[in-house]
XYZ file of C-alpha atoms in Angstrom:
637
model
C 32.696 21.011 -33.802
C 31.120 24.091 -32.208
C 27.520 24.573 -32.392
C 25.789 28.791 -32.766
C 24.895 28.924 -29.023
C 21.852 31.009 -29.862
C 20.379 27.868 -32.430
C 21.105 25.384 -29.686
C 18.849 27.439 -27.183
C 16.202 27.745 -29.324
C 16.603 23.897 -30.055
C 16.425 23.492 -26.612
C 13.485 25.827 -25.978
C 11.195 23.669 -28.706
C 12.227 21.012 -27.415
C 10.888 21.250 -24.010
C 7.762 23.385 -25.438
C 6.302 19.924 -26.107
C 4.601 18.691 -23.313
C 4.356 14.559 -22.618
C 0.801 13.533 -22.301
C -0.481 12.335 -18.481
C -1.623 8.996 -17.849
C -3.799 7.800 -15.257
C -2.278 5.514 -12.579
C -3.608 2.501 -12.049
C -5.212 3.857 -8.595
C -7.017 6.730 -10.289
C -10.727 5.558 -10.538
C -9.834 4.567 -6.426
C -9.803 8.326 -4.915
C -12.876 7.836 -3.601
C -15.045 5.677 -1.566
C -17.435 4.478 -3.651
C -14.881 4.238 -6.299
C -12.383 2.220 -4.442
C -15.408 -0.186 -3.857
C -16.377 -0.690 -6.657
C -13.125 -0.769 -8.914
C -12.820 -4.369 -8.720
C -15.742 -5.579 -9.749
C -15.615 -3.410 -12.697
C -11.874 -4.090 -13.899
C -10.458 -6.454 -16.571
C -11.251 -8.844 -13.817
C -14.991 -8.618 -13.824
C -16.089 -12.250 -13.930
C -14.298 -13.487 -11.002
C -14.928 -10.302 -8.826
C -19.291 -10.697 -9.867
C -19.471 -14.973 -10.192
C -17.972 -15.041 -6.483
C -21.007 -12.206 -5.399
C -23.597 -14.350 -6.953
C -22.667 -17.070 -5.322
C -22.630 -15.219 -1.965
C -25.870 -13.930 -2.396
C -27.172 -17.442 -3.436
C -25.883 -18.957 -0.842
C -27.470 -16.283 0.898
C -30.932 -16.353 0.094
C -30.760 -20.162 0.686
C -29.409 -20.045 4.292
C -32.198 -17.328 4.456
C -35.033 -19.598 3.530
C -33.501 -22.109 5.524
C -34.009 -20.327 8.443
C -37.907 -20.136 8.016
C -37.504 -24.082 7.435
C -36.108 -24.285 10.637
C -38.339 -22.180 12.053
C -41.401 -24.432 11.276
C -39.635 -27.073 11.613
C -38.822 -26.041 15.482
C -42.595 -25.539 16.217
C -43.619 -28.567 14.922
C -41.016 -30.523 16.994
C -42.162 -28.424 20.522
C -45.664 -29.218 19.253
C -44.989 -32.988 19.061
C -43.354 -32.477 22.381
C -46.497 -30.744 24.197
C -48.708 -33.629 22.517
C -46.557 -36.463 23.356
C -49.081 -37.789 26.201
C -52.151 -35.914 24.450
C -55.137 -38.442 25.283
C -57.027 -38.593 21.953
C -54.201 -37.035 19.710
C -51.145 -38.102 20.715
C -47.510 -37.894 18.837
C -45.749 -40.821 17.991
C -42.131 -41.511 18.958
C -41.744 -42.628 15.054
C -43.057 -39.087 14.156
C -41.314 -37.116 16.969
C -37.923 -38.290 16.379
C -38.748 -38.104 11.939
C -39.244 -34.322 12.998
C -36.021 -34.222 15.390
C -33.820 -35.402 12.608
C -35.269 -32.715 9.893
C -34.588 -30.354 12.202
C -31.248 -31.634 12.686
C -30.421 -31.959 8.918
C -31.979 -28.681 8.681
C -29.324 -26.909 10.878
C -26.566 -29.213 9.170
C -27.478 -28.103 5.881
C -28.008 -24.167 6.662
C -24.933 -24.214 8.934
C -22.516 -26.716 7.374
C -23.549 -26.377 4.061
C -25.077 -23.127 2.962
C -23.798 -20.793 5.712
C -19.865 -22.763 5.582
C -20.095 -22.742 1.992
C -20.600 -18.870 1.600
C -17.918 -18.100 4.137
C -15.350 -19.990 2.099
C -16.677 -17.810 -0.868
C -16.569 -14.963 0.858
C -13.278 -15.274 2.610
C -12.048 -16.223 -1.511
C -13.293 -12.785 -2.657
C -11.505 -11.180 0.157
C -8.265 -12.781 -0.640
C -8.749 -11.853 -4.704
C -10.272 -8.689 -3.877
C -7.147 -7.616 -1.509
C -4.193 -9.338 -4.225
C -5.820 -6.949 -7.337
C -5.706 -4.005 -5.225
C -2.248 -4.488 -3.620
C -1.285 -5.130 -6.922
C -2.870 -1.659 -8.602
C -0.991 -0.080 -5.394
C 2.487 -1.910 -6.234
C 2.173 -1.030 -10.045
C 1.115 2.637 -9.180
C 4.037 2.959 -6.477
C 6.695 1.132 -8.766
C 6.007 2.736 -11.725
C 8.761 4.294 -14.183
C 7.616 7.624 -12.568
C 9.444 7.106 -9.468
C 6.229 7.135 -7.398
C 7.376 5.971 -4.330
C 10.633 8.104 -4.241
C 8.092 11.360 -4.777
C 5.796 10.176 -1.899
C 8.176 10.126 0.537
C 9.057 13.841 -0.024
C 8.373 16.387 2.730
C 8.858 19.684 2.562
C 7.546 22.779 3.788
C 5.637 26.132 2.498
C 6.772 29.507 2.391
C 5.526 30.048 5.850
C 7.693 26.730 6.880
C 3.998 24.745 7.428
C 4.948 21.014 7.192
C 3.555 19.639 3.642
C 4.116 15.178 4.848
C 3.865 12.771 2.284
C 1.389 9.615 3.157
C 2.432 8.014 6.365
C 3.036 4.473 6.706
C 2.514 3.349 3.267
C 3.080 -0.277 3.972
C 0.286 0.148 6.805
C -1.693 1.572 4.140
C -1.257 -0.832 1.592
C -0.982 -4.086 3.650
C -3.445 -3.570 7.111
C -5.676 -0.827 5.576
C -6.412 -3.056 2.214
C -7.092 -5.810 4.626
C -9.252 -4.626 6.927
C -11.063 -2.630 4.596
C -12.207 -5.314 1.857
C -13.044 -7.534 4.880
C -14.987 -5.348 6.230
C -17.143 -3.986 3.144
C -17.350 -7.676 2.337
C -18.906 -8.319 5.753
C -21.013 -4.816 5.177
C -22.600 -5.976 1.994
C -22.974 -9.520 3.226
C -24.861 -8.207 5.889
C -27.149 -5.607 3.924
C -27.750 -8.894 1.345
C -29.000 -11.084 4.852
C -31.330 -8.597 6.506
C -33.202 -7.946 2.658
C -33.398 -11.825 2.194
C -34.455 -12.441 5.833
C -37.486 -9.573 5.243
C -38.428 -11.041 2.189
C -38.347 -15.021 3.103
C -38.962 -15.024 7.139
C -41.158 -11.943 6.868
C -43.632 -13.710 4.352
C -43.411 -16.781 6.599
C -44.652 -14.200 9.845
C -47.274 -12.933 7.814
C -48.326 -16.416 6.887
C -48.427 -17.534 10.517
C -49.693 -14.645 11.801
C -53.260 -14.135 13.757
C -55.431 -11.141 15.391
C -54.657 -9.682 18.411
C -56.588 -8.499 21.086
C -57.082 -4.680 20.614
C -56.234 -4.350 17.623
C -59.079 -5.908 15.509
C -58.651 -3.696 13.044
C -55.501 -5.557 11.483
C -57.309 -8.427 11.514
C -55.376 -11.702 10.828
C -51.968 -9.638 10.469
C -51.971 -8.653 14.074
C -49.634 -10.575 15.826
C -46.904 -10.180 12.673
C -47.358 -6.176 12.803
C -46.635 -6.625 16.498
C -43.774 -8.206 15.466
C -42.564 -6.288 13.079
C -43.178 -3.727 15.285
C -41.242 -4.810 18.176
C -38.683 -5.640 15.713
C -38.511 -2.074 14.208
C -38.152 -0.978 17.174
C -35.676 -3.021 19.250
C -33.490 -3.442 16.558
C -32.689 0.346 15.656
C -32.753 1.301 19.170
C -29.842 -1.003 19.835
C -28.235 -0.236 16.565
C -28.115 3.489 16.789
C -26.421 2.603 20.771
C -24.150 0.150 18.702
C -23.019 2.653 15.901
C -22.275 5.472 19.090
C -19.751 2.749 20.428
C -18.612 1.630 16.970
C -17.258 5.614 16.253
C -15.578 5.555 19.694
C -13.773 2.779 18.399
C -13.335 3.261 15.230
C -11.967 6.661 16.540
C -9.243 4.248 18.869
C -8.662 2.034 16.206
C -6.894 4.828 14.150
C -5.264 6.310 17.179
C -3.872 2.658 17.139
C -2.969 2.414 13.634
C -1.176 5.489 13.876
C 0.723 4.609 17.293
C 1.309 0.867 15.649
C 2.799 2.605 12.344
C 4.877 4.723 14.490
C 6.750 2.106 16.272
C 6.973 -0.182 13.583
C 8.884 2.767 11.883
C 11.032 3.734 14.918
C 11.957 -0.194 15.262
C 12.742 -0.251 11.026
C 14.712 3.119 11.454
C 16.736 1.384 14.181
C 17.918 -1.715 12.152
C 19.188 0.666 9.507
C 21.386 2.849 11.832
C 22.128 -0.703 14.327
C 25.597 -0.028 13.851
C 26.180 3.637 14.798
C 23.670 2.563 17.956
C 26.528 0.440 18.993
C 29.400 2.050 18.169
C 28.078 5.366 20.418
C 26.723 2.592 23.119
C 23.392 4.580 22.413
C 21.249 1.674 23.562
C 20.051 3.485 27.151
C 18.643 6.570 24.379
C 17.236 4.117 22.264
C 15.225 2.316 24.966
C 13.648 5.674 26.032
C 12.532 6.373 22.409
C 11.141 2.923 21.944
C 9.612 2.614 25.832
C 8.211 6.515 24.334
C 6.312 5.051 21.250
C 5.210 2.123 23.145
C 3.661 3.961 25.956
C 1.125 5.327 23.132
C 0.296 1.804 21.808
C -0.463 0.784 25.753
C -2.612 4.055 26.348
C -4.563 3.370 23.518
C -4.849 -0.294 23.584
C -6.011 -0.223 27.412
C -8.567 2.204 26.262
C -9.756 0.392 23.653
C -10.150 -3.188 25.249
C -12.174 -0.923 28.000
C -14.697 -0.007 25.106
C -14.600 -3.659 23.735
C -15.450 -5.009 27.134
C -18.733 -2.448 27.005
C -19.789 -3.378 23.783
C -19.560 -7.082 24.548
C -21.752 -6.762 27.339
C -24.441 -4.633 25.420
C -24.178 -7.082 22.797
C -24.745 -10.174 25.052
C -27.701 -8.281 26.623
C -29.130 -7.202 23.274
C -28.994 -10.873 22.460
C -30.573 -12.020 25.399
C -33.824 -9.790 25.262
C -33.848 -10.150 21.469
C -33.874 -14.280 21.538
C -35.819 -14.339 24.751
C -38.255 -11.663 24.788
C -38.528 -9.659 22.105
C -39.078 -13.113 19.977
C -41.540 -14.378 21.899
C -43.592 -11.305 23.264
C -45.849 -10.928 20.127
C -47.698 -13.929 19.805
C -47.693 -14.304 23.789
C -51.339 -12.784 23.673
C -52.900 -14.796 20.966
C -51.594 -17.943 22.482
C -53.005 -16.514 25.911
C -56.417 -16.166 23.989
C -56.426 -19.859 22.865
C -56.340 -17.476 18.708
C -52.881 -19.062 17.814
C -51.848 -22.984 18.180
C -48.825 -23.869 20.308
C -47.145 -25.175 17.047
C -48.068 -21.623 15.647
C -46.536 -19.566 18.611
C -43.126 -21.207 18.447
C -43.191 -20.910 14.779
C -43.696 -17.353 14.858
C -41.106 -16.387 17.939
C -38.598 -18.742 15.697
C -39.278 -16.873 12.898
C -39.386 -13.222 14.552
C -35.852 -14.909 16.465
C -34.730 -15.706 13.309
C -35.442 -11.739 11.617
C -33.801 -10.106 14.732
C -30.806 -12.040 14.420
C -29.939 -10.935 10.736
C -31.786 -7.269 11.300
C -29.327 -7.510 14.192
C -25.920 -8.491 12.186
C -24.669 -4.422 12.146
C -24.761 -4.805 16.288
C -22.738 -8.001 15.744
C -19.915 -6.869 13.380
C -19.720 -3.145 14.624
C -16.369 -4.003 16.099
C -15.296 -5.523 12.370
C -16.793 -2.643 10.259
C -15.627 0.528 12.857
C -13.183 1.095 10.976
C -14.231 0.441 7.217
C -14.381 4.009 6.709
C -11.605 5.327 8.129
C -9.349 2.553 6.625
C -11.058 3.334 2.828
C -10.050 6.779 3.614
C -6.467 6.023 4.446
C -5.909 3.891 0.498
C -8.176 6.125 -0.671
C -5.882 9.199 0.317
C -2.889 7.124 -0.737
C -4.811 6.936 -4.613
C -5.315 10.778 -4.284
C -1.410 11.375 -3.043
C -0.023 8.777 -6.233
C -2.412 10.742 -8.874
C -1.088 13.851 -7.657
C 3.002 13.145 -8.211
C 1.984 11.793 -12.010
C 3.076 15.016 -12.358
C 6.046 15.614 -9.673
C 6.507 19.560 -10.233
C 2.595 20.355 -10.223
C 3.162 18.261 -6.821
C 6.699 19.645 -5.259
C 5.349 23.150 -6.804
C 2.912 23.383 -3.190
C 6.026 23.775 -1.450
C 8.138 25.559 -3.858
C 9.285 26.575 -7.450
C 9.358 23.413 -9.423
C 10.178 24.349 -12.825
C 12.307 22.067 -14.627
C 11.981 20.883 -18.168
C 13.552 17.764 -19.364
C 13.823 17.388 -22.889
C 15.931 14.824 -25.699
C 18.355 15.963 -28.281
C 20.616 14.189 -31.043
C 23.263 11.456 -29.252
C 26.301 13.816 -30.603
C 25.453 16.698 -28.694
C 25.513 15.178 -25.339
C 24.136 16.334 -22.242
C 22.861 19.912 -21.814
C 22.068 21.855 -18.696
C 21.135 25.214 -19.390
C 19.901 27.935 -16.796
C 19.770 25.957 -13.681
C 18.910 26.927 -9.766
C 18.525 24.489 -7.355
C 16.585 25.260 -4.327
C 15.203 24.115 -0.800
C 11.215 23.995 0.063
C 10.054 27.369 1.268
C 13.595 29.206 0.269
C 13.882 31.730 -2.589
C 17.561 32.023 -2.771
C 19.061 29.485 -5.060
C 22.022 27.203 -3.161
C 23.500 26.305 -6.233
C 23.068 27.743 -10.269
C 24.899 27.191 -13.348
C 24.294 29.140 -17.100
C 25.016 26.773 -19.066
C 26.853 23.485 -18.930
C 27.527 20.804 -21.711
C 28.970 17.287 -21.702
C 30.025 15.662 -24.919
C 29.698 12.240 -25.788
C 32.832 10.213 -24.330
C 34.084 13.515 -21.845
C 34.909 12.821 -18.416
C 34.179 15.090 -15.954
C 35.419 15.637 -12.457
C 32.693 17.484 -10.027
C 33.927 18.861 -6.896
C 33.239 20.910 -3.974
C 33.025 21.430 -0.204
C 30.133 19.242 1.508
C 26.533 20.649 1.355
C 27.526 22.787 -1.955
C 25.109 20.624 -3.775
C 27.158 18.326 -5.628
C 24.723 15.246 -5.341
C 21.496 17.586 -5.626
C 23.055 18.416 -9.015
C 23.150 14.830 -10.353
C 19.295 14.555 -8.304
C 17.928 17.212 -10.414
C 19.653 15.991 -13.885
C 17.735 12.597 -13.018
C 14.670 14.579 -12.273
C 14.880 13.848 -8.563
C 15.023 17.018 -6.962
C 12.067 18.821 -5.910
C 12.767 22.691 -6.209
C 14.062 24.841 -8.566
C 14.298 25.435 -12.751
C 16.445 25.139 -15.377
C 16.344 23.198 -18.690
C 18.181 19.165 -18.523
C 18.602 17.904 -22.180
C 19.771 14.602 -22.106
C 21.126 12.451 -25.399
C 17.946 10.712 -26.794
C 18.253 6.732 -26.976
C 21.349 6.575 -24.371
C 21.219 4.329 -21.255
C 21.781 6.261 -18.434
C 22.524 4.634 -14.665
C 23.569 6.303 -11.606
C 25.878 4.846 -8.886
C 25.749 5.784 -5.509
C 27.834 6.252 -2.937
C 25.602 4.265 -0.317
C 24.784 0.733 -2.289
C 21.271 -0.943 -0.778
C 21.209 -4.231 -2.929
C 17.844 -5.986 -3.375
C 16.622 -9.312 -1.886
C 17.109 -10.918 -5.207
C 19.505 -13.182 -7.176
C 23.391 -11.606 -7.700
C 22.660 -12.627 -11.518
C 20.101 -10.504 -10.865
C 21.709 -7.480 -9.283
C 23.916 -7.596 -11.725
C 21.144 -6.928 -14.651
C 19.253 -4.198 -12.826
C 17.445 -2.674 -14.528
C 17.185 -5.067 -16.917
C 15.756 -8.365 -16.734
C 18.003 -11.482 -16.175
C 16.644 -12.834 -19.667
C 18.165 -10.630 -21.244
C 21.989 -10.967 -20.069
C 23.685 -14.542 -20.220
C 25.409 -16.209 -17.318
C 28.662 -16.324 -19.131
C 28.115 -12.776 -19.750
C 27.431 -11.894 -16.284
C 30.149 -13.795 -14.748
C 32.642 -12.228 -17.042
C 31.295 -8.482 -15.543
C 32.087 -9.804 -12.716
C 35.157 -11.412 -12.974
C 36.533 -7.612 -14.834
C 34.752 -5.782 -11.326
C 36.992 -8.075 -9.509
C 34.159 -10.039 -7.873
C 35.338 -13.264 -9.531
C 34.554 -15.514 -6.424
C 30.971 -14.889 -6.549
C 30.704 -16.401 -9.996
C 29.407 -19.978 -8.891
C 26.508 -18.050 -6.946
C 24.632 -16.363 -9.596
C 21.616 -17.911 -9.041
C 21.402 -17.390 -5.349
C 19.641 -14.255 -3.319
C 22.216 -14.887 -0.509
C 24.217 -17.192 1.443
C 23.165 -18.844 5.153
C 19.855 -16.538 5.670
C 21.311 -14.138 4.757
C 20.898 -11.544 1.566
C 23.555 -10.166 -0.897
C 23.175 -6.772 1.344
C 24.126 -7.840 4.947
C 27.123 -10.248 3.300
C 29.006 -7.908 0.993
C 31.025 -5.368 2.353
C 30.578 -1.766 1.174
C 33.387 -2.052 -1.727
C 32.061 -4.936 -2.678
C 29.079 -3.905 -3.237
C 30.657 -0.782 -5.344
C 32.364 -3.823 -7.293
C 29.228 -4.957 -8.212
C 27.914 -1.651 -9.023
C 31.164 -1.924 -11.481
C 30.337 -4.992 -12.809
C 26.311 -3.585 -13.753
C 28.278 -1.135 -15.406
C 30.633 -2.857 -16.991
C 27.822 -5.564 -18.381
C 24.977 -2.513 -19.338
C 27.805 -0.607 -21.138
C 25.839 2.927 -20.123
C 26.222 6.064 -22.461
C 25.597 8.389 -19.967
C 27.155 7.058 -16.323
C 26.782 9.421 -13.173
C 29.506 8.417 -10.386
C 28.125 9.504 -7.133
C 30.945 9.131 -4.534
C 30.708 5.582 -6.428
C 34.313 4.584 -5.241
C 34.581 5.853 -1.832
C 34.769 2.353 0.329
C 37.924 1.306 -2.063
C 41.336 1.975 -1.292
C 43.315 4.377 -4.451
C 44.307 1.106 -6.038
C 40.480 0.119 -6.382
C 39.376 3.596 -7.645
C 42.462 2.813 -10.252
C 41.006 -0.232 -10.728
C 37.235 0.763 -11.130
C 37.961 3.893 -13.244
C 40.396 1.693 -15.815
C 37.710 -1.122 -16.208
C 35.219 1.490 -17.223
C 37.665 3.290 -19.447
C 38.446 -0.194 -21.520
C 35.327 -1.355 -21.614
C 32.850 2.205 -21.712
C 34.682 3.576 -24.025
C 32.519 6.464 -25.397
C 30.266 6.915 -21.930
C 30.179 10.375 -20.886
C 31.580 10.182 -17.382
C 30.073 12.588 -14.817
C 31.920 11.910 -11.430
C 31.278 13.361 -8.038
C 34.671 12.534 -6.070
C 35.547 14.255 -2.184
C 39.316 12.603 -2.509
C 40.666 13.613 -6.068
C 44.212 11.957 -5.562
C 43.237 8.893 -7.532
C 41.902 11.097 -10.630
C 45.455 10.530 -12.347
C 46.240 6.496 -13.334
C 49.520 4.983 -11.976
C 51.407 6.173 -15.187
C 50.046 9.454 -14.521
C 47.540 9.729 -17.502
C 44.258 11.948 -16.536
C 40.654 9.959 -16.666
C 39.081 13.176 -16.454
C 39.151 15.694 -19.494
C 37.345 18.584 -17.283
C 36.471 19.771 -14.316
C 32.902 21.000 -12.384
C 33.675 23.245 -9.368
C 31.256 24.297 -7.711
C 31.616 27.188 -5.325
C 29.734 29.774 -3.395
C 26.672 28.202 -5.321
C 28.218 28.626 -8.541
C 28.887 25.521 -11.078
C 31.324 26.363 -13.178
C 33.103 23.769 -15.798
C 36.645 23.932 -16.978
C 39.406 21.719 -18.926
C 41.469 19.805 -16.650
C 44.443 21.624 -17.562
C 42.598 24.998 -16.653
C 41.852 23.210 -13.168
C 45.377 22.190 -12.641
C 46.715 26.053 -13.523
C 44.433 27.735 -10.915
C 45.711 24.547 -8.464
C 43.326 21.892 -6.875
């Protein structure tokens, strides 16, 4: 039945008048810094993320107070020391060694047991931290959007300026998550220690504290404002020297990231064209290219283990003078001036000891927290790149005219593509356009032409997978659709499960599965359903490349598909295969519309001679054109 062409267009035009509402990805509240920190602790996960931080900053506070019982623990000991022998007051071996083994359970308790305790904590929020946001990236990435596929698209502007997509995602998502939760884990901890260590050691200073000479006018709190003093000083000095080193190598620790990502990629690109390496003996060029990309990991790498060396030897020196001087300085006078008691002096350097250590915990983790901010900024420009292709034309559209509309219509009208042009990033002339083209439910159609006419980019932009261009796709609303390709990358999952894709194994039974694959010809893989390989080995490296377009068959033949798209699907089988693989799908697809994208169309006829094909898509000097197969055969193939 023929429709009024004029009522279909304006069914089409409502159709695709209706916009479909944007939703956030789960990475949207993460764009920026202070967002991706604090995402976790406000998501559905809440409890964990905030019981695990109160327990951190208890443990906290008590390894802080610890340290002032330590403190006056330490003095008293050194003061039972210095009175061991005293003539009218002496210390008792009973009392010396009862004040030896405080101190000792002291330091067991802060160390083993409070400080330990928090770092297993700690180190458990990191790991819970890093799985929810690897798993908000997966989700995002793997979405029914096609994320991932639209990341990786680079293109160009008009003035042929290089638009890149993220770079090294996995680095991103795997050594950038990593280091960055570790590191604003060890940033807060830190922050938490020093305000703890002010408010429980710096009471205990001020407690202990006497005049000093010269400055009367502070009275008892002179020796702890000298302190304090020192302490404000010292501290920052050395920190702001710290933080100067810490951007040189945060600064080298991208340069790395970027030279690391850029072999890894070179070495992953390589076991993906191994074979035509070996076949063109083109080891000697790959050597040079790998030898290239290591020779920038070396560069850096010596460069930054000469900056590490530096900072290790300021950091040794800073504690040094800190432990050793700084400490003790302060209450060196009042001792001198008989004001403050031995016990009192070691008390107070323990305690000011004790302040610079934790005041001092930004010069010990500089190398750790360097680069916090620029790894936040590489997930956190991953978020911003994965909101932006929620909608993939506003995102291929800063390259080029993205103006597709996709739309749904009733099953018996098929598929319609009405007014399209296909173009490539920063070119105006269309490579390939069609007026209007319609496939009814059940047709078969044949789509030919030379190599590079844009066969392929057709079926791309039907699936909403090419970037540039326009032109309305109406597609038969509550049909399956699946697309075979001509170059089959299989999974590292079960063959039950390869089978299924998309759907879930669940949902298929084995019986049903291993009669797919018994019809695709594959009948000797039946006992192995349950496997993800054979020998170490996946599904992918042991099939060959037809039989891995058998098993694309037997998907096919098991998800029944209204709409199938044949990609160059047959081209590792021999013409009795394609006989074979076009039949199976004829018995058992019975009313699939069948678009086919074929370079050899011998095998388009069965062996009795019967057509599978009722038309015919030529394309030619960028012009799709569809005809009747009898049409086809008049003006000669």
């Amino acid at each position: 039945m023929r429709s009024d062409p004029h009522r279909k267009g304006a069914l089409i035009k409502w159709m695709l008048g209706r916009e479909t509402p944007r939703h956030a990805s789960p990475v949207s509240s993460m764009r920026g810094f202070w967002g991706l920190m604090s995402a976790y602790w406000l998501s559905e996960r809440w409890r964990e993320a905030w019981g695990l931080t109160l327990a951190i900053l208890a443990l906290t506070a008590l390894s802080a107070k610890a340290s002032v019982w330590f403190a006056v623990t330490s003095g008293e000991l050194v003061n039972g020391i210095a009175y061991f022998h005293h003539p009218t007051t002496p210390t008792t071996l009973t009392s010396l060694l009862t004040t030896a083994a405080t101190l000792a359970a002291i330091a067991i308790l802060r160390d083993a047991g409070f400080t330990a305790v928090r770092h297993f904590f700690s180190t458990t929020l990191h790991r819970k931290w890093r799985e929810w946001l690897d798993r908000c990236f997966n989700e995002a990435l793997l979405d029914s959007n096609h994320t991932h596929f639209h990341l990786q698209q680079i293109g160009s502007d008009a003035a042929g300026s290089a638009i890149p997509a993220p770079d090294n995602v996995d680095q991103r998502i795997q050594e950038s998550i990593k280091g960055m939760t570790g590191g604003a884990l060890g940033l807060a901890m830190g922050i938490a220690g020093v305000v703890l260590s002010l408010g429980f050691v710096g009471s205990k200073l001020i407690e202990t504290s006497s005049d000093v000479r010269g400055l009367e006018f502070l009275g008892s709190y002179g020796s702890a404002c000298v302190a304090f003093a020192a302490i404000a000083i010292y501290v920052p000095l050395n920190t702001f020297i710290a933080t100067k080193l810490g951007g040189i190598l945060q600064r080298l620790s991208v340069r790395m990231q970027w030279a690391e990502g850029s072999y890894r990629t070179e070495l992953n690109t390589l076991l993906h064209r191994s074979f035509h390496v070996a076949v063109l003996h083109g080891e000697r060029a790959q050597k040079v290219v790998n030898k290239r990309r290591y020779l920038d990991i070396d560069q850096t790498w010596t460069s930054l283990n000469r900056v590490t060396a530096v900072y290790m030897g300021f950091e040794l020196v800073h504690n040094f003078i800190g432990s050793r001087i700084v400490a003790y300085a302060p209450g060196l006078f009042p001792f001198v001036d008989n004001k403050l008691s031995l016990q009192s002096y070691v008390t107070g350097a323990e305690l000011a000891n004790a302040l610079i250590t934790e005041c001092s915990w930004f010069i010990h983790v500089m190398p750790d927290i360097a680069t916090l901010r620029a790894n936040a900024r590489r997930i956190t420009d991953l978020a911003e790149a994965i909101e932006t292709v929620q909608r993939p034309q506003e995102f291929y559209a800063q390259t080029g005219p993205s103006e597709f509309r996709y739309g749904k219509q009733d099953p018996v009208l098929g598929l319609t593509v009405q007014h399209i042009e296909l173009l490539h990033a920063g070119v105006d002339l269309p490579f390939l356009a069609a007026d209007m083209l319609h496939f009814l439910p059940g047709e078969w159609t044949l789509v030919i032409g030379d190599s590079g006419s844009g066969k392929t980019s057709l079926l791309k932009a039907i699936h909403g997978l090419w970037a540039h261009g326009r032109g309305a796709i109406v597609a038969p609303r509550h049909v399956r659709s699946l697309y075979a390709a001509q170059d089959v990358k299989l999974q590292t999952v079960s063959l039950k499960d390869l089978v299924c894709l998309p759907d879930s194994v669940d949902e298929h039974p084995d019986n049903c599965v291993a009669a797919a694959l018994h019809k695709a010809g594959l009948g000797e893989l039946i006992e192995e359903l349950s496997k993800d390989g054979r020998d170490g080995q996946s599904w992918d490296q042991l099939l060959s490349g037809g039989q891995k377009q058998k098993l694309v068959l037997a998907r096919i033949l098991l998800l029944r598909p209204g709409l199938l798209f044949l990609d160059e699907a047959t081209s590792a089988l021999d013409t009795q295969g394609v006989h074979a693989f076009l039949h199976a799908i004829k018995d058992h697809c019975r009313e699939a519309t069948v678009i086919a994208v074929m370079h050899d169309v011998s095998p388009i006829q069965s062996a009795s001679g019967v057509d599978f094909f009722d038309s015919v898509l030529t394309i030619e000097k960028g012009v799709a054109k569809k005809n009747a197969i009898a049409a086809w055969r008049l003006t000669g193939k």
